[in-house]
Amino acid sequence: MRAEPQPSRYTPDTAIDELSEWLGSPVESADFPDAKVRFRNDRWADAVGLGVLDDDAWAKHFGRFDPLDDNLSKPLALKYHGHQFRVYNPEIGDGRGFLFAQLRDGAGRLLDLGTKGSGQTPYSRAGDGRLTLKGAVREILATEMLEALGVNTSKTFSVIETGEKLWRDDEPSPTRSAVMVRLSHSHIRIGTFQRLLAHEESEHMQSLVEYCLRQFPGPRPPEDAPGSDEPAVILMHQVVERLADLAASYMVAGFVHGVLNTDNMNITGESFDYGPWRWLPTWDPGFTAAYFDHAGLYAFGRQPEALHWNCAQFAVALRLLSDSEPLVKAMNRFGPLYMEAVARRWCWRLGVQSRGTEADTALVAACEKEMRESETGPDAFFFAHRGGRGDPDGELGDALAEYEPVESAHPYWDDPEPQSMLIDEVEAIWSAIDERDDWKPLFEKVEQLRRMGEAHGEPPVPAGHCG
């Protein structure tokens, strides 16, 4: 069974203060005409001591953005650059969001409350700084499904409808608006380091490296790794480990993020910022989520390549502090770490005991072949063959026969069919809200996904995991 987030008292800690003078710009929230609480993630609110807020106080803090007690006095829009579809862009940053607060959970981990759709900032360019209500609903669904499937993801903490009408080119307009708050371990991105490289701010980069190592600790590099006592090299190893596991978790979940730019890569290895995401209807490496990804750069099967490429950009940025060789050595660990993570996570989702990376990799190949030939989606496949059940034959049957099932008595495994998150269901949930203001299908889906997460139990994660 998966452990629920544990209740904790509210513990503010604005660790970002030591960097804020050059890391971001103080900003104000937009003044919205309304602040109607639509979604509050009470189990995670309890974990950071904010579950005691009533809806009026919730709306005041997460719709009007009155500061939390002893926390940031003003929101901070963070500065960063990034490669967007492999094209470097120095004209970005938090254009419709900001860091609102920092606090500790019961385990002492530093957490951020950051926004999406909270208004314009100095980095908004031509954007209105707003978020559609549909975009917020989609992010609830993405994060809840990913969390249930063991992916290290930000949590959708709050959604408040703001009463504005928005115009968008990619959905019927005018459409309803919202402001969202996400809970995550950090908003420090690979693009944050890229900006410091571009401006040759070596002292600031050194401070940022030390901040990341102190606030998001991970394992030391292998003993024989060159430069293993250098802070920049240590952080490089940790980020490679985390992103290799993140890439593996996407693949095992059958998830396509859609926009894996370096400004969307968190150094904690935490997935976030969900725009055109999709789940696979069938096992198709060429499946893309973003209609504008014409070349399939971020197609399902190319996601590991994308995260590896982003690690390379992180290494380039860290050249401001370190020689190339130890950074390249760290980056070259990505492939083996990714294969180990796929094997580990595949067995976890399939409900069998791992037999080691080599044997598990052969099992993965047999499963992929079966999914391709049967045109079965990953949700249905993993459910049908959980713990080796389903009497598979052929190559898959031979492979599974060698595996011991993981004991699980959760009633979810007796359901007639698994939970999934295909586009038709997403649109049906949104239509109920859009046409009838009926939120029941969304809340029921969230409950069903959390039940699925309980059935899967705790995911296998590496030592450097920040989830």
Coordinates of C-alpha atoms in Angstrom, one line a residue:
M1 CA 0.0 0.0 0.0
R2 CA 1.1 3.5 -0.7
A3 CA 1.7 5.8 2.3
E4 CA -0.5 8.9 2.3
P5 CA 1.3 12.3 2.7
Q6 CA 1.6 12.8 6.5
P7 CA 0.0 15.8 8.2
S8 CA 2.4 18.4 9.5
R9 CA 2.4 21.8 11.0
Y10 CA 2.9 24.9 8.9
T11 CA 6.7 25.6 8.8
P12 CA 7.6 28.6 6.5
D13 CA 11.2 28.7 5.3
T14 CA 12.1 31.3 2.7
A15 CA 15.4 29.8 1.8
I16 CA 15.3 31.5 -1.6
D17 CA 16.0 34.8 0.1
E18 CA 19.7 34.3 -0.2
L19 CA 19.4 34.2 -4.0
S20 CA 16.3 36.4 -4.7
E21 CA 18.1 39.6 -5.5
W22 CA 19.5 38.2 -8.8
L23 CA 17.3 35.1 -9.3
G24 CA 14.0 36.9 -9.9
S25 CA 11.9 40.0 -9.8
P26 CA 9.3 41.0 -7.2
V27 CA 5.9 41.2 -8.8
E28 CA 2.2 41.7 -8.0
S29 CA -0.6 39.3 -8.7
A30 CA -3.3 40.3 -11.1
D31 CA -6.5 41.7 -9.5
F32 CA -9.1 39.2 -10.5
P33 CA -12.8 40.0 -10.5
D34 CA -13.7 36.7 -8.7
A35 CA -12.0 34.0 -6.6
K36 CA -14.1 30.9 -6.5
V37 CA -12.4 27.8 -5.0
R38 CA -12.8 24.9 -7.5
F39 CA -10.1 22.5 -6.3
R40 CA -8.1 22.2 -3.2
N41 CA -5.6 19.3 -2.7
D42 CA -6.4 18.7 1.0
R43 CA -4.1 15.7 1.5
W44 CA -1.1 17.7 0.4
A45 CA -2.4 20.8 2.1
D46 CA -2.4 18.8 5.4
A47 CA 1.2 17.7 4.6
V48 CA 2.4 21.3 4.7
G49 CA 0.1 22.5 7.5
L50 CA -2.4 24.5 5.3
G51 CA -5.3 22.1 5.4
V52 CA -6.8 24.1 8.3
L53 CA -7.6 27.0 6.0
D54 CA -11.3 27.5 5.3
D55 CA -12.4 28.3 1.8
D56 CA -12.4 32.1 2.4
A57 CA -8.8 32.0 3.7
W58 CA -7.9 29.7 0.9
A59 CA -9.2 32.0 -1.7
K60 CA -7.5 35.0 0.0
H61 CA -4.1 33.3 -0.2
F62 CA -4.3 31.3 -3.4
G63 CA -6.7 33.6 -5.5
R64 CA -5.8 37.0 -4.2
F65 CA -2.3 36.1 -3.1
D66 CA -2.2 37.7 0.3
P67 CA 1.1 36.5 1.8
L68 CA 1.1 33.5 4.1
D69 CA 2.3 34.2 7.6
D70 CA 6.1 34.7 7.9
N71 CA 6.6 33.9 4.2
L72 CA 7.6 35.8 1.1
S73 CA 6.3 39.3 1.4
K74 CA 6.1 39.6 -2.4
P75 CA 5.9 37.0 -5.1
L76 CA 9.1 36.4 -7.1
A77 CA 9.0 35.9 -10.9
L78 CA 12.1 33.8 -11.6
K79 CA 14.5 34.6 -14.4
Y80 CA 15.8 31.9 -16.8
H81 CA 16.6 31.2 -20.4
G82 CA 16.1 27.9 -22.3
H83 CA 16.2 25.8 -25.4
Q84 CA 12.7 25.6 -26.8
F85 CA 12.5 22.8 -29.4
R86 CA 16.3 23.0 -29.5
V87 CA 16.4 26.7 -30.3
Y88 CA 17.9 28.9 -27.6
N89 CA 15.7 31.6 -26.3
P90 CA 17.0 34.3 -23.9
E91 CA 13.6 36.1 -23.8
I92 CA 11.8 33.9 -21.4
G93 CA 11.2 33.6 -17.6
D94 CA 8.1 33.3 -15.4
G95 CA 5.7 35.0 -17.8
R96 CA 2.4 33.9 -16.1
G97 CA 3.6 32.6 -12.8
F98 CA 5.7 33.3 -9.7
L99 CA 7.1 31.7 -6.6
F100 CA 4.5 32.6 -3.9
A101 CA 5.8 30.8 -0.8
Q102 CA 8.3 28.3 0.6
L103 CA 7.8 25.9 3.4
R104 CA 8.9 22.6 4.9
D105 CA 6.9 19.3 5.2
G106 CA 7.1 16.9 8.1
A107 CA 10.2 15.3 6.7
G108 CA 12.0 18.6 6.6
R109 CA 12.0 18.8 2.8
L110 CA 11.8 22.3 1.3
L111 CA 8.8 22.8 -0.9
D112 CA 7.7 25.7 -3.2
L113 CA 4.2 27.0 -3.9
G114 CA 4.3 28.4 -7.4
T115 CA 1.6 29.7 -9.6
K116 CA 0.3 29.5 -13.2
G117 CA -2.1 32.1 -14.6
S118 CA -1.4 34.7 -11.8
G119 CA -0.9 37.7 -14.2
Q120 CA 1.7 39.5 -16.2
T121 CA 5.3 39.8 -15.1
P122 CA 8.4 41.5 -16.7
Y123 CA 8.8 38.2 -18.7
S124 CA 5.3 37.9 -20.1
R125 CA 6.3 39.4 -23.5
A126 CA 3.0 39.5 -25.5
G127 CA 1.1 37.1 -23.2
D128 CA -1.8 38.0 -21.0
G129 CA -0.3 36.1 -18.0
R130 CA -3.6 34.1 -17.6
L131 CA -4.6 30.5 -17.6
T132 CA -7.8 28.9 -18.9
L133 CA -9.9 26.9 -16.6
K134 CA -9.6 24.0 -19.0
G135 CA -5.9 24.2 -18.7
A136 CA -6.1 24.0 -15.0
V137 CA -8.5 21.0 -15.1
R138 CA -6.1 19.2 -17.4
E139 CA -3.3 19.8 -15.0
I140 CA -5.2 18.4 -12.1
L141 CA -5.8 15.2 -14.2
A142 CA -2.2 15.0 -15.4
T143 CA -0.7 15.3 -12.0
E144 CA -3.1 13.0 -10.2
M145 CA -2.6 10.3 -12.9
L146 CA 1.2 10.6 -12.8
E147 CA 1.3 10.6 -9.1
A148 CA -0.7 7.4 -9.1
L149 CA 1.7 5.8 -11.6
G150 CA 4.7 6.6 -9.5
V151 CA 6.1 9.6 -11.5
N152 CA 7.9 12.3 -9.6
T153 CA 5.6 15.1 -10.4
S154 CA 4.5 18.5 -9.1
K155 CA 1.2 18.4 -7.3
T156 CA -1.8 20.5 -8.3
F157 CA -2.4 22.3 -5.0
S158 CA -5.2 24.7 -5.8
V159 CA -7.4 25.9 -8.7
I160 CA -9.5 29.0 -8.3
E161 CA -11.8 30.3 -11.0
T162 CA -11.2 34.0 -11.5
G163 CA -14.2 35.3 -13.4
E164 CA -12.4 36.6 -16.5
K165 CA -13.1 35.6 -20.1
L166 CA -10.1 34.6 -22.1
W167 CA -9.5 34.4 -25.9
R168 CA -7.3 31.6 -27.2
D169 CA -6.4 30.4 -30.7
D170 CA -6.4 26.7 -29.8
E171 CA -9.8 26.4 -28.0
P172 CA -13.3 27.8 -28.3
S173 CA -13.3 31.4 -27.0
P174 CA -14.2 33.2 -25.0
T175 CA -13.4 30.7 -22.3
R176 CA -13.3 30.6 -18.5
S177 CA -10.2 31.6 -16.6
A178 CA -8.4 30.3 -13.5
V179 CA -5.3 30.7 -11.4
M180 CA -3.5 27.5 -10.3
V181 CA -1.0 26.9 -7.5
R182 CA 1.3 23.9 -7.7
L183 CA 3.3 22.3 -4.9
S184 CA 6.8 21.2 -5.9
H185 CA 10.3 20.8 -4.5
S186 CA 11.9 23.5 -6.6
H187 CA 11.4 25.9 -9.5
I188 CA 15.1 25.9 -10.3
R189 CA 15.5 24.8 -13.9
I190 CA 18.3 23.9 -16.3
G191 CA 17.3 27.1 -18.0
T192 CA 18.2 29.0 -14.8
F193 CA 21.8 27.9 -15.1
Q194 CA 21.8 28.6 -18.8
R195 CA 20.9 32.2 -18.1
L196 CA 23.8 32.5 -15.6
L197 CA 26.2 31.1 -18.2
A198 CA 24.9 33.6 -20.9
H199 CA 25.6 36.5 -18.5
E200 CA 28.9 34.9 -17.2
E201 CA 27.7 35.1 -13.6
S202 CA 30.1 32.6 -12.2
E203 CA 29.7 33.7 -8.5
H204 CA 25.9 33.5 -8.8
M205 CA 26.1 30.1 -10.4
Q206 CA 28.4 28.8 -7.6
S207 CA 25.8 30.1 -5.1
L208 CA 23.0 28.4 -6.9
V209 CA 24.9 25.1 -7.1
E210 CA 25.5 25.2 -3.3
Y211 CA 21.8 26.1 -2.7
C212 CA 20.7 23.1 -4.7
L213 CA 23.1 20.7 -3.0
R214 CA 22.1 22.0 0.4
Q215 CA 18.3 22.1 -0.1
F216 CA 17.9 19.0 -2.4
P217 CA 20.5 16.6 -1.2
G218 CA 21.3 13.4 -3.1
P219 CA 24.0 10.7 -3.2
R220 CA 27.6 11.3 -3.9
P221 CA 29.0 10.4 -7.3
P222 CA 30.7 7.1 -7.8
E223 CA 34.0 7.0 -6.0
D224 CA 36.0 6.7 -9.2
A225 CA 34.3 9.6 -10.9
P226 CA 36.6 12.4 -11.8
G227 CA 36.0 15.7 -10.0
S228 CA 33.7 13.9 -7.4
D229 CA 34.6 16.5 -4.7
E230 CA 33.5 19.5 -6.9
P231 CA 30.1 20.9 -6.1
A232 CA 29.2 21.4 -9.8
V233 CA 30.2 17.9 -10.6
I234 CA 28.2 16.4 -7.7
L235 CA 25.1 18.3 -8.8
M236 CA 25.6 17.2 -12.4
H237 CA 25.6 13.5 -11.2
Q238 CA 22.5 14.0 -9.2
V239 CA 20.6 15.7 -12.0
V240 CA 21.6 13.0 -14.4
E241 CA 20.3 10.3 -12.0
R242 CA 17.0 12.1 -11.4
L243 CA 16.3 12.9 -15.1
A244 CA 17.2 9.3 -16.2
D245 CA 14.6 8.1 -13.7
L246 CA 12.1 10.7 -14.8
A247 CA 12.5 9.6 -18.5
A248 CA 12.0 6.0 -17.4
S249 CA 8.9 6.8 -15.4
Y250 CA 7.3 8.6 -18.4
M251 CA 7.9 5.5 -20.6
V252 CA 6.5 3.0 -18.1
A253 CA 3.5 5.3 -17.5
G254 CA 2.8 5.6 -21.3
F255 CA 2.9 9.4 -20.9
V256 CA 3.9 12.0 -23.4
H257 CA 4.7 15.4 -21.8
G258 CA 4.8 17.2 -25.1
V259 CA 7.2 20.1 -24.4
L260 CA 10.5 18.9 -22.8
N261 CA 12.4 22.2 -23.2
T262 CA 15.3 23.0 -20.9
D263 CA 13.1 25.7 -19.2
N264 CA 10.7 22.8 -18.3
M265 CA 13.4 20.7 -16.7
N266 CA 13.6 21.0 -12.9
I267 CA 16.9 20.1 -11.3
T268 CA 15.1 18.0 -8.7
G269 CA 14.0 15.7 -11.5
E270 CA 10.4 16.6 -10.9
S271 CA 8.0 16.7 -13.8
F272 CA 5.9 19.9 -14.1
D273 CA 4.2 22.4 -16.4
Y274 CA 1.6 20.3 -18.3
G275 CA 0.3 21.8 -21.6
P276 CA -0.4 19.5 -24.5
W277 CA 0.2 16.2 -22.6
R278 CA -1.4 12.9 -23.7
W279 CA -1.4 9.2 -22.6
L280 CA -0.8 6.5 -25.2
P281 CA -3.9 4.9 -26.7
T282 CA -1.6 2.1 -28.1
W283 CA 2.2 1.5 -27.7
D284 CA 3.5 3.8 -30.4
P285 CA 7.0 5.3 -30.1
G286 CA 6.1 7.9 -32.7
F287 CA 3.0 9.3 -30.9
T288 CA 3.2 13.0 -30.2
A289 CA 1.2 15.2 -27.8
A290 CA 1.7 18.7 -29.2
Y291 CA 0.0 19.6 -32.4
F292 CA 2.9 22.0 -33.1
D293 CA 5.6 19.3 -32.8
H294 CA 5.7 18.7 -36.5
A295 CA 9.0 16.9 -36.5
G296 CA 8.1 14.7 -33.6
L297 CA 11.0 15.9 -31.5
Y298 CA 9.2 15.1 -28.3
A299 CA 7.4 12.0 -29.5
F300 CA 6.8 9.3 -26.9
G301 CA 9.8 7.2 -27.9
R302 CA 12.1 10.2 -28.1
Q303 CA 11.6 11.4 -24.6
P304 CA 14.7 9.7 -23.1
E305 CA 16.7 11.3 -25.9
A306 CA 15.2 14.7 -25.1
L307 CA 16.1 14.5 -21.4
H308 CA 19.6 13.3 -22.2
W309 CA 20.0 16.2 -24.5
N310 CA 18.8 18.5 -21.8
C311 CA 21.4 17.0 -19.4
A312 CA 24.0 17.9 -22.0
Q313 CA 22.9 21.6 -21.9
F314 CA 23.2 21.5 -18.1
A315 CA 26.8 20.3 -18.5
V316 CA 27.5 23.1 -21.0
A317 CA 26.2 25.6 -18.4
L318 CA 28.2 24.1 -15.6
R319 CA 31.4 24.6 -17.7
L320 CA 31.4 28.0 -16.1
L321 CA 32.6 26.3 -12.9
S322 CA 34.1 23.0 -14.0
D323 CA 36.3 21.3 -16.7
S324 CA 34.5 19.3 -19.4
E325 CA 35.7 15.8 -18.6
P326 CA 34.0 15.2 -15.2
L327 CA 30.8 16.7 -16.5
V328 CA 30.8 14.5 -19.6
K329 CA 31.6 11.5 -17.5
A330 CA 28.5 12.2 -15.4
M331 CA 26.4 12.8 -18.5
N332 CA 27.5 9.5 -19.9
R333 CA 25.9 7.7 -17.0
F334 CA 22.4 8.6 -18.3
G335 CA 22.0 5.6 -20.6
P336 CA 22.8 2.8 -18.1
L337 CA 20.9 4.6 -15.3
Y338 CA 17.9 5.0 -17.6
M339 CA 17.9 1.3 -18.5
E340 CA 18.1 0.3 -14.8
A341 CA 15.2 2.7 -14.0
V342 CA 13.0 1.3 -16.8
A343 CA 13.6 -2.3 -15.6
R344 CA 12.9 -1.3 -12.0
R345 CA 9.8 0.6 -12.7
W346 CA 8.5 -1.9 -15.3
C347 CA 8.5 -4.7 -12.8
W348 CA 6.9 -2.4 -10.2
R349 CA 4.0 -1.6 -12.5
L350 CA 3.7 -5.2 -13.7
G351 CA 3.6 -6.4 -10.1
V352 CA 6.5 -8.8 -10.3
Q353 CA 9.8 -9.2 -8.4
S354 CA 12.8 -7.8 -10.3
R355 CA 15.3 -10.4 -11.5
G356 CA 18.1 -7.9 -12.3
T357 CA 18.4 -5.4 -15.1
E358 CA 19.5 -7.9 -17.8
A359 CA 16.6 -10.3 -17.3
D360 CA 14.1 -7.4 -16.7
T361 CA 15.2 -5.7 -19.9
A362 CA 14.3 -8.9 -21.8
L363 CA 10.9 -8.9 -20.1
V364 CA 10.4 -5.3 -21.1
A365 CA 11.2 -6.2 -24.8
A366 CA 8.7 -9.1 -24.7
C367 CA 6.0 -6.8 -23.2
E368 CA 6.6 -4.1 -25.8
K369 CA 6.4 -6.7 -28.6
E370 CA 3.1 -8.0 -27.2
M371 CA 1.6 -4.5 -27.0
R372 CA 2.7 -3.6 -30.5
E373 CA 1.3 -6.8 -32.0
S374 CA -2.0 -6.8 -30.1
E375 CA -2.4 -3.0 -30.4
T376 CA -3.0 -2.8 -26.7
G377 CA -2.4 0.3 -24.7
P378 CA -0.1 0.2 -21.7
D379 CA -2.9 0.8 -19.1
A380 CA -4.8 -2.2 -20.3
F381 CA -1.7 -4.3 -20.8
F382 CA -0.2 -3.8 -17.3
F383 CA -3.6 -4.4 -15.7
A384 CA -4.3 -7.6 -17.7
H385 CA -0.9 -9.1 -16.9
R386 CA -0.5 -7.8 -13.3
G387 CA 1.5 -10.3 -11.3
G388 CA 1.8 -12.6 -14.3
R389 CA -2.0 -13.2 -14.6
G390 CA -3.8 -13.5 -17.8
D391 CA -2.2 -16.7 -19.0
P392 CA 0.0 -15.1 -21.6
D393 CA 1.6 -17.4 -24.2
G394 CA 4.5 -17.2 -26.6
E395 CA 7.5 -15.0 -25.8
L396 CA 5.7 -13.0 -23.1
G397 CA 4.5 -16.2 -21.4
D398 CA 8.0 -17.6 -21.4
A399 CA 9.4 -14.4 -19.9
L400 CA 6.8 -14.0 -17.2
A401 CA 7.0 -17.6 -16.1
E402 CA 10.4 -16.8 -14.6
Y403 CA 9.0 -14.1 -12.3
E404 CA 7.5 -14.1 -8.9
P405 CA 4.4 -12.0 -8.4
V406 CA 4.3 -9.2 -5.8
E407 CA 1.5 -9.9 -3.3
S408 CA -1.3 -7.4 -3.5
A409 CA -4.8 -7.9 -2.1
H410 CA -6.1 -4.4 -3.1
P411 CA -9.6 -4.7 -4.6
Y412 CA -8.5 -2.4 -7.5
W413 CA -7.0 -5.4 -9.2
D414 CA -10.5 -7.1 -9.3
D415 CA -12.0 -4.1 -11.1
P416 CA -13.4 -4.9 -14.5
E417 CA -11.0 -2.5 -16.2
P418 CA -8.1 -0.2 -15.3
Q419 CA -8.1 3.5 -14.8
S420 CA -6.8 5.4 -17.9
M421 CA -6.5 9.0 -19.1
L422 CA -7.2 9.0 -22.8
I423 CA -8.2 12.2 -24.5
D424 CA -11.9 11.3 -24.9
E425 CA -12.4 11.0 -21.1
V426 CA -10.4 14.2 -20.5
E427 CA -12.7 16.1 -22.9
A428 CA -15.8 14.5 -21.4
I429 CA -14.7 15.6 -17.9
W430 CA -14.1 19.2 -19.2
S431 CA -17.4 19.2 -21.1
A432 CA -19.4 18.5 -17.9
I433 CA -17.7 21.5 -16.3
D434 CA -18.0 23.8 -19.3
E435 CA -21.5 23.0 -20.3
R436 CA -23.3 22.2 -17.0
D437 CA -20.8 23.4 -14.3
D438 CA -20.8 19.8 -13.2
W439 CA -17.6 19.1 -11.2
K440 CA -18.7 15.6 -10.0
P441 CA -16.9 13.7 -12.9
L442 CA -13.6 15.4 -12.1
F443 CA -13.8 14.7 -8.4
E444 CA -14.8 11.1 -9.0
K445 CA -11.9 10.6 -11.3
V446 CA -9.5 12.1 -8.8
E447 CA -10.7 9.6 -6.2
Q448 CA -10.4 6.7 -8.6
L449 CA -6.9 7.7 -9.5
R450 CA -5.8 7.9 -5.9
R451 CA -7.3 4.5 -5.3
M452 CA -5.2 3.2 -8.2
G453 CA -2.1 4.8 -6.6
E454 CA -2.9 3.0 -3.4
A455 CA -3.1 -0.3 -5.2
H456 CA 0.3 0.2 -6.9
G457 CA 2.0 1.0 -3.7
E458 CA 5.2 3.0 -3.2
P459 CA 7.2 3.3 -6.5
P460 CA 10.9 2.2 -6.6
V461 CA 13.0 5.3 -6.6
P462 CA 16.8 6.0 -6.7
A463 CA 18.6 7.5 -3.7
G464 CA 18.7 10.9 -5.3
H465 CA 15.0 11.1 -5.8
C466 CA 13.4 14.3 -4.4
G467 CA 9.7 13.2 -4.5

